[in-house]
Amino acid sequence: MRLNHIDNRHNGQETLYFNPVSASKYPADGSDENNTYSRFSPSGMLSLLVVNPALIGTFAEGEEFYLDFTKAN
């Protein structure tokens, strides 16, 4: 996921807005790492509210992150 926008209008918190990493064209052999995701799920959105003072200001727009869904028991 790519961090596209940080909303820090409220003092002491940030809202982080992420979208899937995608490109306008991928290699036919599927060698691009983002090809696997975007080929089958080309859109999405994730927003996170950060209120932990130790994390405020540690994220930067344009950074990319892996998002892993692991089922909790």
CSV table of N, CA and C in Angstrom, one decimal:
chain,number,residue,atom,x,y,z
A,1,MET,N,0.9,-1.2,0.0
A,1,MET,CA,0.0,0.0,0.0
A,1,MET,C,0.9,1.2,0.0
A,2,ARG,N,0.5,2.3,-0.7
A,2,ARG,CA,1.2,3.5,-0.8
A,2,ARG,C,0.5,4.6,0.1
A,3,LEU,N,1.2,5.2,0.9
A,3,LEU,CA,0.7,6.3,1.7
A,3,LEU,C,0.5,7.5,0.8
A,4,ASN,N,-0.7,7.9,0.5
A,4,ASN,CA,-1.0,9.0,-0.5
A,4,ASN,C,-1.2,10.3,0.2
A,5,HIS,N,-1.7,10.3,1.4
A,5,HIS,CA,-2.0,11.6,2.1
A,5,HIS,C,-2.0,11.4,3.6
A,6,ILE,N,-1.5,12.5,4.2
A,6,ILE,CA,-1.5,12.5,5.7
A,6,ILE,C,-2.3,13.8,6.1
A,7,ASP,N,-3.4,13.6,6.8
A,7,ASP,CA,-4.2,14.7,7.3
A,7,ASP,C,-3.8,14.9,8.8
A,8,ASN,N,-3.2,16.0,9.0
A,8,ASN,CA,-2.8,16.4,10.4
A,8,ASN,C,-3.5,17.7,10.9
A,9,ARG,N,-4.7,17.9,10.4
A,9,ARG,CA,-5.4,19.1,10.8
A,9,ARG,C,-5.8,19.1,12.3
A,10,HIS,N,-5.8,17.9,12.9
A,10,HIS,CA,-6.2,17.9,14.3
A,10,HIS,C,-5.0,17.7,15.2
A,11,ASN,N,-4.8,18.5,16.2
A,11,ASN,CA,-3.6,18.5,17.0
A,11,ASN,C,-3.5,17.2,17.8
A,12,GLY,N,-2.3,16.5,17.7
A,12,GLY,CA,-2.1,15.3,18.4
A,12,GLY,C,-2.6,14.0,17.8
A,13,GLN,N,-3.0,14.1,16.5
A,13,GLN,CA,-3.4,12.9,15.7
A,13,GLN,C,-3.1,13.1,14.3
A,14,GLU,N,-3.0,12.0,13.5
A,14,GLU,CA,-2.8,12.1,12.1
A,14,GLU,C,-3.7,11.0,11.5
A,15,THR,N,-4.3,11.3,10.4
A,15,THR,CA,-5.1,10.2,9.6
A,15,THR,C,-4.2,9.9,8.4
A,16,LEU,N,-3.9,8.7,8.2
A,16,LEU,CA,-3.1,8.2,7.1
A,16,LEU,C,-4.0,7.5,6.1
A,17,TYR,N,-3.9,7.9,4.8
A,17,TYR,CA,-4.7,7.4,3.7
A,17,TYR,C,-3.8,6.6,2.8
A,18,PHE,N,-4.1,5.3,2.6
A,18,PHE,CA,-3.3,4.4,1.8
A,18,PHE,C,-4.2,4.0,0.6
A,19,ASN,N,-3.5,3.7,-0.5
A,19,ASN,CA,-4.1,3.1,-1.7
A,19,ASN,C,-3.2,2.0,-2.2
A,20,PRO,N,-3.7,1.0,-2.9
A,20,PRO,CA,-2.8,0.0,-3.5
A,20,PRO,C,-1.8,0.6,-4.5
A,21,VAL,N,-0.7,0.0,-4.5
A,21,VAL,CA,0.4,0.4,-5.4
A,21,VAL,C,0.0,-0.2,-6.8
A,22,SER,N,0.0,0.6,-7.8
A,22,SER,CA,-0.3,0.1,-9.1
A,22,SER,C,0.4,0.9,-10.2
A,23,ALA,N,0.4,0.3,-11.4
A,23,ALA,CA,1.1,1.0,-12.5
A,23,ALA,C,0.2,1.0,-13.7
A,24,SER,N,0.4,1.8,-14.7
A,24,SER,CA,-0.4,1.8,-15.9
A,24,SER,C,-0.1,0.6,-16.8
A,25,LYS,N,1.1,0.0,-16.6
A,25,LYS,CA,1.5,-1.2,-17.4
A,25,LYS,C,2.5,-2.1,-16.6
A,26,TYR,N,2.3,-3.4,-16.7
A,26,TYR,CA,3.2,-4.3,-16.0
A,26,TYR,C,3.8,-5.3,-17.0
A,27,PRO,N,5.0,-5.8,-16.7
A,27,PRO,CA,5.6,-6.8,-17.6
A,27,PRO,C,4.7,-8.0,-17.8
A,28,ALA,N,4.7,-8.6,-19.0
A,28,ALA,CA,3.8,-9.7,-19.4
A,28,ALA,C,4.2,-10.9,-18.5
A,29,ASP,N,5.4,-11.0,-18.1
A,29,ASP,CA,5.8,-12.2,-17.4
A,29,ASP,C,5.5,-12.2,-15.9
A,30,GLY,N,4.8,-11.0,-15.5
A,30,GLY,CA,4.4,-10.9,-14.1
A,30,GLY,C,5.5,-10.7,-13.1
A,31,SER,N,6.7,-10.3,-13.6
A,31,SER,CA,7.8,-10.1,-12.7
A,31,SER,C,7.8,-8.9,-11.8
A,32,ASP,N,6.9,-8.0,-12.0
A,32,ASP,CA,6.8,-6.9,-11.1
A,32,ASP,C,6.0,-7.3,-9.8
A,33,GLU,N,6.6,-7.0,-8.7
A,33,GLU,CA,6.0,-7.4,-7.4
A,33,GLU,C,4.6,-7.0,-7.2
A,34,ASN,N,4.2,-5.8,-7.7
A,34,ASN,CA,2.9,-5.3,-7.4
A,34,ASN,C,1.9,-5.8,-8.4
A,35,ASN,N,2.4,-6.5,-9.5
A,35,ASN,CA,1.5,-7.1,-10.5
A,35,ASN,C,0.5,-8.1,-9.9
A,36,THR,N,1.0,-8.9,-9.0
A,36,THR,CA,0.1,-10.0,-8.5
A,36,THR,C,-1.1,-9.4,-7.8
A,37,TYR,N,-1.0,-8.4,-7.0
A,37,TYR,CA,-2.1,-7.8,-6.3
A,37,TYR,C,-3.0,-7.0,-7.3
A,38,SER,N,-2.4,-6.1,-8.0
A,38,SER,CA,-3.2,-5.1,-8.8
A,38,SER,C,-3.9,-5.8,-10.0
A,39,ARG,N,-3.4,-6.9,-10.4
A,39,ARG,CA,-4.1,-7.6,-11.5
A,39,ARG,C,-5.5,-8.1,-11.1
A,40,PHE,N,-5.6,-8.5,-9.9
A,40,PHE,CA,-6.9,-9.1,-9.4
A,40,PHE,C,-7.7,-8.2,-8.5
A,41,SER,N,-7.0,-7.2,-7.9
A,41,SER,CA,-7.7,-6.3,-7.0
A,41,SER,C,-7.1,-4.9,-7.3
A,42,PRO,N,-7.6,-4.3,-8.3
A,42,PRO,CA,-6.9,-3.0,-8.8
A,42,PRO,C,-7.2,-1.8,-8.0
A,43,SER,N,-8.1,-1.9,-7.0
A,43,SER,CA,-8.4,-0.7,-6.3
A,43,SER,C,-8.7,-1.0,-4.8
A,44,GLY,N,-8.6,0.0,-4.0
A,44,GLY,CA,-8.9,-0.2,-2.6
A,44,GLY,C,-8.5,1.1,-1.8
A,45,MET,N,-8.8,1.1,-0.5
A,45,MET,CA,-8.4,2.2,0.3
A,45,MET,C,-8.3,1.7,1.8
A,46,LEU,N,-7.4,2.3,2.5
A,46,LEU,CA,-7.2,2.0,3.9
A,46,LEU,C,-6.9,3.4,4.6
A,47,SER,N,-7.6,3.6,5.7
A,47,SER,CA,-7.3,4.8,6.5
A,47,SER,C,-7.0,4.4,7.9
A,48,LEU,N,-6.0,5.0,8.5
A,48,LEU,CA,-5.6,4.7,9.9
A,48,LEU,C,-5.5,6.0,10.7
A,49,LEU,N,-6.1,6.0,11.8
A,49,LEU,CA,-6.0,7.2,12.7
A,49,LEU,C,-4.8,6.9,13.7
A,50,VAL,N,-3.8,7.7,13.7
A,50,VAL,CA,-2.7,7.6,14.6
A,50,VAL,C,-2.8,8.6,15.7
A,51,VAL,N,-2.8,8.1,16.9
A,51,VAL,CA,-2.8,9.0,18.1
A,51,VAL,C,-1.7,8.8,19.0
A,52,ASN,N,-0.9,7.8,18.8
A,52,ASN,CA,0.3,7.5,19.6
A,52,ASN,C,1.4,8.6,19.3
A,53,PRO,N,1.7,9.4,20.3
A,53,PRO,CA,2.6,10.5,20.1
A,53,PRO,C,4.0,10.0,19.6
A,54,ALA,N,4.4,8.8,19.9
A,54,ALA,CA,5.7,8.3,19.4
A,54,ALA,C,5.6,8.0,17.9
A,55,LEU,N,4.5,7.9,17.3
A,55,LEU,CA,4.3,7.6,15.8
A,55,LEU,C,4.0,8.9,15.0
A,56,ILE,N,3.5,9.9,15.6
A,56,ILE,CA,3.1,11.1,14.9
A,56,ILE,C,4.4,11.7,14.2
A,57,GLY,N,4.2,11.9,12.9
A,57,GLY,CA,5.3,12.5,12.1
A,57,GLY,C,6.4,11.5,11.6
A,58,THR,N,6.1,10.2,11.9
A,58,THR,CA,7.1,9.2,11.4
A,58,THR,C,6.8,8.6,10.1
A,59,PHE,N,5.6,8.9,9.5
A,59,PHE,CA,5.2,8.4,8.2
A,59,PHE,C,5.4,9.5,7.2
A,60,ALA,N,5.7,9.2,6.0
A,60,ALA,CA,5.8,10.2,4.9
A,60,ALA,C,5.0,9.8,3.7
A,61,GLU,N,4.4,10.8,3.1
A,61,GLU,CA,3.6,10.5,1.9
A,61,GLU,C,4.5,9.9,0.8
A,62,GLY,N,4.0,8.9,0.1
A,62,GLY,CA,4.8,8.3,-1.0
A,62,GLY,C,5.5,7.0,-0.5
A,63,GLU,N,5.6,6.8,0.8
A,63,GLU,CA,6.1,5.5,1.3
A,63,GLU,C,5.2,4.4,1.0
A,64,GLU,N,5.8,3.2,0.7
A,64,GLU,CA,5.0,2.0,0.4
A,64,GLU,C,5.2,1.0,1.5
A,65,PHE,N,4.1,0.2,1.8
A,65,PHE,CA,4.1,-0.8,2.9
A,65,PHE,C,3.5,-2.0,2.4
A,66,TYR,N,3.9,-3.1,3.0
A,66,TYR,CA,3.2,-4.4,2.8
A,66,TYR,C,2.0,-4.4,3.7
A,67,LEU,N,0.9,-5.0,3.3
A,67,LEU,CA,-0.3,-5.2,4.1
A,67,LEU,C,-0.6,-6.7,4.1
A,68,ASP,N,-0.6,-7.2,5.3
A,68,ASP,CA,-0.7,-8.7,5.5
A,68,ASP,C,-2.0,-8.9,6.3
A,69,PHE,N,-2.9,-9.7,5.8
A,69,PHE,CA,-4.1,-10.1,6.5
A,69,PHE,C,-3.8,-11.5,7.0
A,70,THR,N,-3.7,-11.7,8.3
A,70,THR,CA,-3.5,-13.0,9.0
A,70,THR,C,-4.7,-13.1,9.9
A,71,LYS,N,-5.4,-14.2,9.7
A,71,LYS,CA,-6.6,-14.5,10.5
A,71,LYS,C,-6.2,-14.6,12.0
A,72,ALA,N,-6.9,-13.9,12.9
A,72,ALA,CA,-6.7,-14.0,14.3
A,72,ALA,C,-7.6,-15.2,14.8
A,73,ASN,N,-7.1,-15.9,15.7
A,73,ASN,CA,-7.9,-17.0,16.3
A,73,ASN,C,-8.7,-16.5,17.5
